[in-house]
Coordinates of C-alpha atoms in Angstrom, one line a residue:
M1 CA 107.9 103.8 57.6
T2 CA 108.6 102.3 61.1
M3 CA 110.4 99.1 61.8
A4 CA 109.1 97.5 65.7
L5 CA 112.5 97.0 67.1
T6 CA 112.6 94.6 70.1
G7 CA 115.4 95.4 72.8
I8 CA 117.3 92.5 74.8
V9 CA 118.5 95.1 77.6
T10 CA 121.0 94.4 80.6
T11 CA 121.1 97.0 83.6
D12 CA 125.1 98.0 84.6
L13 CA 126.6 98.9 87.6
A14 CA 125.5 102.6 87.3
A15 CA 121.9 101.4 87.1
V16 CA 121.4 102.3 83.2
T17 CA 119.9 100.0 81.6
R18 CA 121.8 99.5 77.9
G19 CA 121.6 96.5 74.8
R20 CA 120.9 96.1 71.4
W21 CA 117.8 96.0 69.0
L22 CA 117.0 93.8 66.7
P23 CA 113.7 94.1 64.4
A24 CA 110.9 92.8 66.1
A25 CA 109.9 89.9 63.1
R26 CA 113.4 88.6 63.8
Y27 CA 113.9 88.6 67.5
E28 CA 112.9 84.8 68.1
A29 CA 115.2 83.7 66.0
G30 CA 118.0 86.2 68.1
A31 CA 116.7 85.5 71.2
E32 CA 118.2 82.0 71.8
T33 CA 122.1 83.2 70.8
G34 CA 121.4 86.6 72.3
I35 CA 123.3 89.9 71.3
G36 CA 127.3 90.5 71.6
W37 CA 128.4 92.2 74.6
L38 CA 132.0 92.9 76.1
P39 CA 132.9 92.6 80.2
A40 CA 134.5 96.0 80.1
N41 CA 130.8 97.1 80.0
L42 CA 130.0 97.0 83.9
S43 CA 132.4 99.5 84.1
L44 CA 130.5 102.0 82.0
T45 CA 130.1 104.8 84.5
L46 CA 127.0 107.4 84.8
F47 CA 129.1 109.6 83.1
G48 CA 130.0 107.8 80.2
G49 CA 133.4 106.4 80.5
I50 CA 134.6 103.7 81.3
A51 CA 136.3 102.8 85.1
N52 CA 139.8 102.6 85.2
P53 CA 141.5 100.7 86.9
N54 CA 138.8 97.6 86.1
P55 CA 139.5 93.7 85.8
W56 CA 138.4 93.5 82.3
G57 CA 140.5 95.9 79.9
S58 CA 139.8 95.6 76.4
T59 CA 139.9 91.6 76.0
G60 CA 137.0 89.6 76.2
D61 CA 133.2 88.7 74.7
L62 CA 129.9 87.8 76.3
R63 CA 126.6 87.2 75.1
V64 CA 123.2 88.5 76.5
I65 CA 120.6 85.6 76.3
A66 CA 117.0 87.1 76.2
D67 CA 114.8 86.0 79.1
R68 CA 111.4 85.2 77.1
D69 CA 109.0 85.4 80.5
A70 CA 110.8 89.3 81.2
R71 CA 109.4 90.8 77.9
Y72 CA 107.7 94.2 78.3
R73 CA 105.9 95.5 75.6
T74 CA 103.2 98.4 75.1
A75 CA 102.5 100.5 72.2
A76 CA 100.9 103.1 75.2
T77 CA 103.5 105.3 75.5
G78 CA 102.9 107.8 72.9
A79 CA 106.0 107.1 71.0
E80 CA 105.3 106.5 67.2
S81 CA 107.0 102.9 67.7
V82 CA 106.3 100.3 69.9
F83 CA 108.6 100.2 73.3
D84 CA 109.6 96.5 73.2
I85 CA 112.4 95.3 76.0
V86 CA 113.3 91.8 76.9
M87 CA 115.3 91.4 80.3
G88 CA 118.5 89.6 79.3
D89 CA 120.8 87.5 81.3
I90 CA 124.8 88.1 81.0
V91 CA 126.6 84.5 79.8
E92 CA 129.7 83.0 78.6
L93 CA 129.6 82.1 75.0
D94 CA 129.4 78.4 75.8
G95 CA 126.3 79.9 77.2
T96 CA 127.4 79.2 81.2
P97 CA 126.1 82.3 83.5
W98 CA 128.7 84.8 83.6
P99 CA 129.5 85.3 87.4
C100 CA 129.1 88.8 87.4
C101 CA 126.0 89.3 85.9
P102 CA 123.8 91.2 88.4
R103 CA 121.2 89.1 87.0
T104 CA 122.5 85.9 87.8
L105 CA 123.8 87.7 91.1
L106 CA 120.3 87.9 92.2
R107 CA 119.1 84.4 90.9
E108 CA 122.1 82.9 93.0
A109 CA 120.7 85.0 96.4
V110 CA 117.0 83.5 96.1
A111 CA 118.6 80.0 95.7
A112 CA 121.2 80.1 98.2
L113 CA 118.0 81.6 100.8
R114 CA 115.8 78.5 99.3
A115 CA 118.4 75.9 99.8
Q116 CA 119.2 76.9 103.4
T117 CA 115.9 77.8 105.1
G118 CA 113.2 76.4 102.8
L119 CA 112.0 79.9 102.3
S120 CA 111.5 82.1 99.5
L121 CA 110.4 86.1 99.0
R122 CA 107.8 88.1 97.7
M123 CA 108.9 91.5 96.7
A124 CA 107.5 94.9 95.2
V125 CA 109.9 98.0 94.5
E126 CA 107.7 101.6 94.8
Q127 CA 109.4 104.3 92.9
E128 CA 109.3 107.9 93.2
F129 CA 110.2 110.3 90.3
Q130 CA 110.2 114.2 89.4
I131 CA 109.2 115.9 85.9
F132 CA 110.9 118.7 84.8
G133 CA 109.6 121.0 81.7
A134 CA 106.2 120.4 81.7
G135 CA 105.3 123.5 82.9
Y136 CA 102.5 122.6 85.8
P137 CA 101.0 125.0 87.7
P138 CA 101.6 125.2 91.6
A139 CA 99.4 122.2 93.3
H140 CA 99.3 120.8 96.9
P141 CA 100.9 117.8 97.8
L142 CA 99.1 114.6 97.0
S143 CA 96.0 116.8 96.6
V144 CA 93.2 115.7 93.0
E145 CA 94.6 118.7 91.7
A146 CA 98.2 117.7 91.7
L147 CA 97.6 114.7 89.7
R148 CA 94.7 116.0 87.7
R149 CA 97.1 118.9 86.4
A150 CA 99.0 116.1 84.6
D151 CA 96.2 114.6 82.9
P152 CA 96.5 112.3 80.9
L153 CA 99.7 111.3 82.2
A154 CA 98.3 109.1 85.3
P155 CA 95.7 107.3 83.1
Q156 CA 98.1 106.7 80.1
L157 CA 100.7 105.4 82.3
M158 CA 98.9 103.1 84.4
A159 CA 97.5 101.9 80.7
A160 CA 101.3 101.3 79.4
L161 CA 102.5 99.6 82.7
E162 CA 98.8 97.5 82.5
E163 CA 99.9 96.5 78.9
A164 CA 103.6 96.1 79.2
G165 CA 102.6 93.3 82.0
V166 CA 103.8 95.3 85.3
E167 CA 100.6 94.8 87.4
P168 CA 100.7 98.5 88.3
E169 CA 98.8 99.7 91.6
V170 CA 99.0 102.9 92.6
V171 CA 100.1 106.2 90.9
L172 CA 99.8 109.5 93.1
A173 CA 101.2 113.0 93.3
E174 CA 103.5 113.0 96.2
F175 CA 105.2 115.7 98.5
G176 CA 107.6 116.9 96.6
T177 CA 107.2 119.8 93.8
D178 CA 106.1 117.8 90.6
Q179 CA 106.9 114.5 91.9
F180 CA 105.0 111.3 91.4
E181 CA 105.0 107.7 92.9
V182 CA 104.0 104.5 90.6
T183 CA 103.3 101.3 93.1
C184 CA 103.0 98.0 91.5
A185 CA 102.3 94.1 92.5
P186 CA 104.4 91.9 94.6
A187 CA 106.3 89.3 92.6
D188 CA 109.5 86.8 93.1
P189 CA 112.5 89.0 93.7
V190 CA 114.3 88.7 89.7
T191 CA 110.5 90.0 88.8
A192 CA 110.2 92.8 91.2
A193 CA 113.6 93.9 90.1
D194 CA 112.8 93.7 86.3
R195 CA 109.8 95.6 86.9
A196 CA 111.8 98.2 88.4
I197 CA 113.6 98.5 85.7
A198 CA 110.4 98.5 83.1
I199 CA 108.7 101.1 85.3
R200 CA 112.0 103.6 85.0
E201 CA 112.3 102.7 81.3
I202 CA 108.2 103.5 80.5
V203 CA 107.8 106.4 82.8
R204 CA 110.7 108.5 81.1
E205 CA 109.4 107.6 77.7
M206 CA 106.1 108.9 78.4
V207 CA 107.3 111.9 79.8
R208 CA 109.3 112.1 77.4
V209 CA 107.5 112.7 74.3
R210 CA 105.2 115.1 76.1
G211 CA 108.3 117.4 76.1
G212 CA 109.4 116.7 79.8
R213 CA 111.8 114.6 81.6
A214 CA 111.1 112.3 84.3
S215 CA 114.2 112.0 87.1
F216 CA 114.4 109.0 89.5
A217 CA 117.8 111.2 90.8
P218 CA 118.3 111.1 95.5
K219 CA 118.2 114.5 94.9
T220 CA 117.6 117.0 92.4
A221 CA 118.2 120.0 94.4
I222 CA 119.6 120.2 97.7
D223 CA 116.3 121.5 99.7
A224 CA 114.4 119.0 97.3
V225 CA 112.5 115.8 98.1
G226 CA 114.1 112.9 97.8
N227 CA 113.3 110.4 95.5
G228 CA 112.9 107.2 97.3
V229 CA 113.1 103.5 96.1
H230 CA 111.7 101.4 98.9
I231 CA 111.8 98.0 98.6
H232 CA 109.2 95.6 100.3
F233 CA 109.7 92.4 101.4
S234 CA 107.9 89.2 102.6
L235 CA 108.9 85.7 103.4
V236 CA 107.2 82.7 102.5
D237 CA 107.0 79.1 102.5
S238 CA 107.6 76.3 99.8
E239 CA 104.2 76.5 99.4
G240 CA 103.8 80.1 99.3
R241 CA 102.3 81.0 102.7
P242 CA 103.6 83.5 104.3
A243 CA 106.4 82.9 106.8
G244 CA 107.2 86.4 108.0
Y245 CA 103.8 86.5 109.7
N246 CA 103.0 85.7 113.2
P247 CA 99.7 87.2 114.8
A248 CA 100.5 86.7 118.3
A249 CA 104.5 88.2 118.3
R250 CA 104.7 92.2 118.5
A251 CA 103.9 93.8 115.1
G252 CA 103.4 90.8 114.4
L253 CA 106.9 89.7 113.2
S254 CA 107.7 85.8 113.2
A255 CA 110.7 84.2 114.6
E256 CA 112.2 83.8 111.2
G257 CA 111.3 87.4 110.1
A258 CA 112.4 88.5 113.1
S259 CA 115.8 87.0 112.5
F260 CA 115.8 87.9 108.7
C261 CA 115.4 91.7 109.8
A262 CA 118.1 91.4 112.8
G263 CA 120.7 90.0 109.6
V264 CA 119.8 93.1 107.5
L265 CA 120.1 95.5 110.2
R266 CA 123.4 94.2 110.9
H267 CA 125.1 94.7 107.9
L268 CA 123.0 97.8 107.3
P269 CA 126.0 100.4 107.2
A270 CA 127.8 98.0 104.2
L271 CA 124.6 97.5 102.4
T272 CA 124.6 101.2 101.7
M273 CA 126.6 100.9 99.6
F274 CA 124.5 98.8 97.6
S275 CA 121.6 100.1 98.0
A276 CA 122.1 103.5 97.9
P277 CA 125.5 103.8 95.5
S278 CA 125.9 107.6 94.9
V279 CA 127.5 110.8 95.9
P280 CA 123.8 112.4 96.4
S281 CA 122.0 109.5 97.9
Y282 CA 123.5 110.7 100.8
Y283 CA 122.3 114.0 100.6
R284 CA 118.6 112.4 100.8
L285 CA 119.8 109.6 103.8
R286 CA 120.0 112.0 106.5
P287 CA 117.6 112.5 110.0
N288 CA 114.3 113.4 109.8
S289 CA 113.9 113.6 106.3
W290 CA 111.6 110.7 106.1
S291 CA 114.1 108.5 104.5
A292 CA 116.4 106.4 106.7
S293 CA 119.5 106.9 109.1
W294 CA 120.2 104.8 111.8
T295 CA 119.8 100.8 111.8
W296 CA 116.5 101.0 113.2
L297 CA 113.8 98.8 113.0
A298 CA 110.0 100.4 113.5
D299 CA 106.7 99.3 113.6
R300 CA 104.8 101.5 110.6
D301 CA 107.5 104.7 111.1
R302 CA 108.9 106.0 108.0
E303 CA 111.5 107.4 109.2
A304 CA 112.9 104.1 110.1
T305 CA 115.5 102.0 107.7
L306 CA 113.3 98.7 107.9
R307 CA 109.5 99.3 108.5
I308 CA 106.7 97.4 109.5
C309 CA 104.1 98.0 107.0
P310 CA 100.4 98.7 108.6
T311 CA 97.7 95.6 107.6
T312 CA 94.2 96.0 107.7
T313 CA 91.2 93.7 108.6
I314 CA 88.6 95.7 106.8
G315 CA 86.2 93.3 104.9
G316 CA 87.3 90.3 106.4
R317 CA 91.1 90.8 104.9
D318 CA 93.7 88.7 106.1
P319 CA 96.7 90.1 107.9
A320 CA 99.4 87.2 107.3
R321 CA 98.9 88.3 103.4
Q322 CA 99.5 91.4 103.6
H323 CA 102.1 91.9 106.3
N324 CA 105.6 93.0 104.7
I325 CA 108.6 95.2 105.9
E326 CA 109.9 98.0 103.7
Y327 CA 113.1 98.4 103.5
R328 CA 114.0 102.3 103.0
A329 CA 117.8 103.5 102.2
A330 CA 117.3 102.4 98.5
D331 CA 117.0 104.7 95.6
A332 CA 117.2 104.9 92.0
T333 CA 121.2 105.2 91.4
A334 CA 121.0 101.1 92.4
N335 CA 121.0 98.7 90.2
P336 CA 118.2 96.9 91.3
Y337 CA 119.1 93.5 91.1
V338 CA 122.1 94.1 93.0
A339 CA 120.4 96.0 95.7
I340 CA 117.8 93.0 96.5
A341 CA 120.5 90.8 95.9
A342 CA 122.5 92.3 98.9
L343 CA 119.3 92.5 101.1
I344 CA 118.5 88.6 101.1
R345 CA 122.5 87.8 101.9
A346 CA 122.3 90.1 104.4
G347 CA 119.0 88.9 105.8
L348 CA 120.0 85.2 105.2
G349 CA 122.7 85.6 107.8
G350 CA 120.5 86.5 110.1
L351 CA 118.6 83.4 109.4
A352 CA 121.4 81.3 109.5
E353 CA 122.6 82.4 112.8
V354 CA 119.2 82.3 114.3
L355 CA 119.1 85.6 115.2
P356 CA 117.2 87.3 118.0
P357 CA 114.3 89.4 117.3
P358 CA 116.0 93.1 116.9
P359 CA 114.3 96.0 119.2
L360 CA 111.2 97.4 118.1
V361 CA 112.2 101.3 118.6
A362 CA 109.0 103.7 119.0
D363 CA 111.5 106.6 119.6
H364 CA 113.6 108.3 117.2
P365 CA 117.3 107.5 117.5
D366 CA 118.3 111.4 117.3
T367 CA 116.0 112.2 120.5
L368 CA 117.8 109.0 122.8
D369 CA 121.2 109.5 124.8
E370 CA 124.1 107.7 123.2
A371 CA 123.6 104.7 126.0
C372 CA 120.5 104.0 125.0
R373 CA 121.2 104.2 121.8
A374 CA 124.1 101.9 122.3
A375 CA 121.5 99.2 124.3
L376 CA 119.4 99.1 121.2
D377 CA 122.4 98.5 118.9
L378 CA 121.8 101.8 117.1
R379 CA 124.1 103.0 114.8
R380 CA 123.9 105.9 112.3
L381 CA 124.0 104.9 108.5
P382 CA 126.8 105.9 107.2
D383 CA 127.2 109.9 105.8
S384 CA 128.6 109.4 102.3
L385 CA 129.7 107.1 99.7
E386 CA 133.2 106.8 101.1
G387 CA 132.0 106.1 104.4
A388 CA 129.5 103.4 103.0
I389 CA 132.9 101.7 101.0
A390 CA 134.5 102.2 104.6
A391 CA 131.7 99.9 106.5
W392 CA 131.8 97.1 103.7
Q393 CA 135.2 96.9 103.4
A394 CA 134.8 96.9 107.6
D395 CA 132.6 93.6 107.0
T396 CA 134.1 90.8 106.3
A397 CA 130.6 88.6 105.8
A398 CA 129.3 91.4 103.2
Q399 CA 133.0 90.8 101.4
D400 CA 132.0 87.6 100.5
W401 CA 128.5 88.3 99.0
F402 CA 129.8 88.7 95.7
P403 CA 132.4 87.3 93.8
A404 CA 135.7 89.3 93.8
D405 CA 136.0 90.5 90.3
F406 CA 132.3 92.0 90.6
N407 CA 133.2 93.9 94.1
A408 CA 136.4 95.3 92.2
T409 CA 134.6 96.6 89.5
W410 CA 131.7 98.3 91.7
L411 CA 134.4 99.9 93.6
G412 CA 135.9 100.7 90.3
V413 CA 132.5 102.5 89.1
R414 CA 131.4 104.3 92.5
R415 CA 135.2 105.7 92.8
A416 CA 135.7 106.7 88.9
E417 CA 131.9 108.7 89.5
M418 CA 133.1 110.1 92.9
A419 CA 136.5 111.6 91.3
R420 CA 134.4 113.2 88.7
L421 CA 132.5 114.8 91.3
A422 CA 135.3 115.8 93.6
D423 CA 135.4 119.5 92.7
L424 CA 131.4 120.0 92.3
P425 CA 129.4 121.7 95.0
A426 CA 126.4 119.8 95.7
E427 CA 123.8 121.6 94.3
E428 CA 125.6 120.9 91.0
I429 CA 125.5 117.2 91.8
C430 CA 122.1 117.2 92.3
W431 CA 121.2 119.1 88.8
L432 CA 123.9 116.3 87.0
Y433 CA 122.5 113.2 88.9
G434 CA 118.5 115.0 88.1
T435 CA 119.6 115.1 84.5
L436 CA 121.1 111.7 84.2
C437 CA 119.1 109.1 86.5

């Protein structure tokens, strides 16, 4: 006999989703008070230990309270038991928000944006992953065969995501070997991050029960195509109407949208520490790799870090409702709540200062001379995690995005992971992350 279990979960700074499980029949009774948690759990690394030093030590107790509106449940993964998780908020024992809860940090960023500007965001997270151990025959990228050879994985995955409430839109075979991508409908920022977590865990389970392994690692091999996380966002006003679009402006980018993008570009080197927080992240963020490598805004160019996405008027469709920006310097080693919160904080700075529109650059920065790059304020993104940390340390505004204890914990986790990898060659680092992410 199998008992149905419901997990109350939280995602830590290593982007690992952890939690505790209750009998599903008792979930409602236990949801209000949640599960026990430790402050030091935030310092867990991808490799299993607790980073030391950290601000927490062995003392203290917290609770993780289930968000009843963030339950993702499906019986369609192929596992013997139902997949059932509920995203939770980490709180103090009296129920007040814990200042270092990633979900709370994102909520606070959303609230600050609304309070200071009257604007909100609609967001969606695209995610790429590779499958290992399934024994698929070779196939051309993006081809019918590349997807159908994995049948019935793709239709069953879409059914599971639909049942779980993720609102999936597209699944496709991507460019890399045994690489796939899943997209979902836009939502508010917290829901978008929740869906990113749910998709990762449902994909992993579905591939695992079929005898394979799904990896979201940014690089599973040095010469492999990278797995990115593409964060799409659009500004909306208090009535939910598009605020980032102006049909009379270049590439349709409104003044508010331009200022938001200018803020992101200004803080991009520091922002990468939160959106690309692992050593192999920077094997992917290289020029001519269809990822991101410069502080670059472009119209429909997939090498740009900020890409203005295309719109269509086919069938009378409204471009204003489609217009969005894609942030491409992210991967699944990032906690999505933290990455999106940092993105919002950076953009909010641009809105608060009414920064002028950044240049739309048509040529790859690598092809421009230094004087031209300087005139366009094109700066190379950090080429290592250490470089991203240094960029954040040099950016006083970015240091104020999150509480001091959170910053110390983040740095502790990153440095512990770097120390673990210090003597490993790049290929072995890729393999290790490929097995753990």
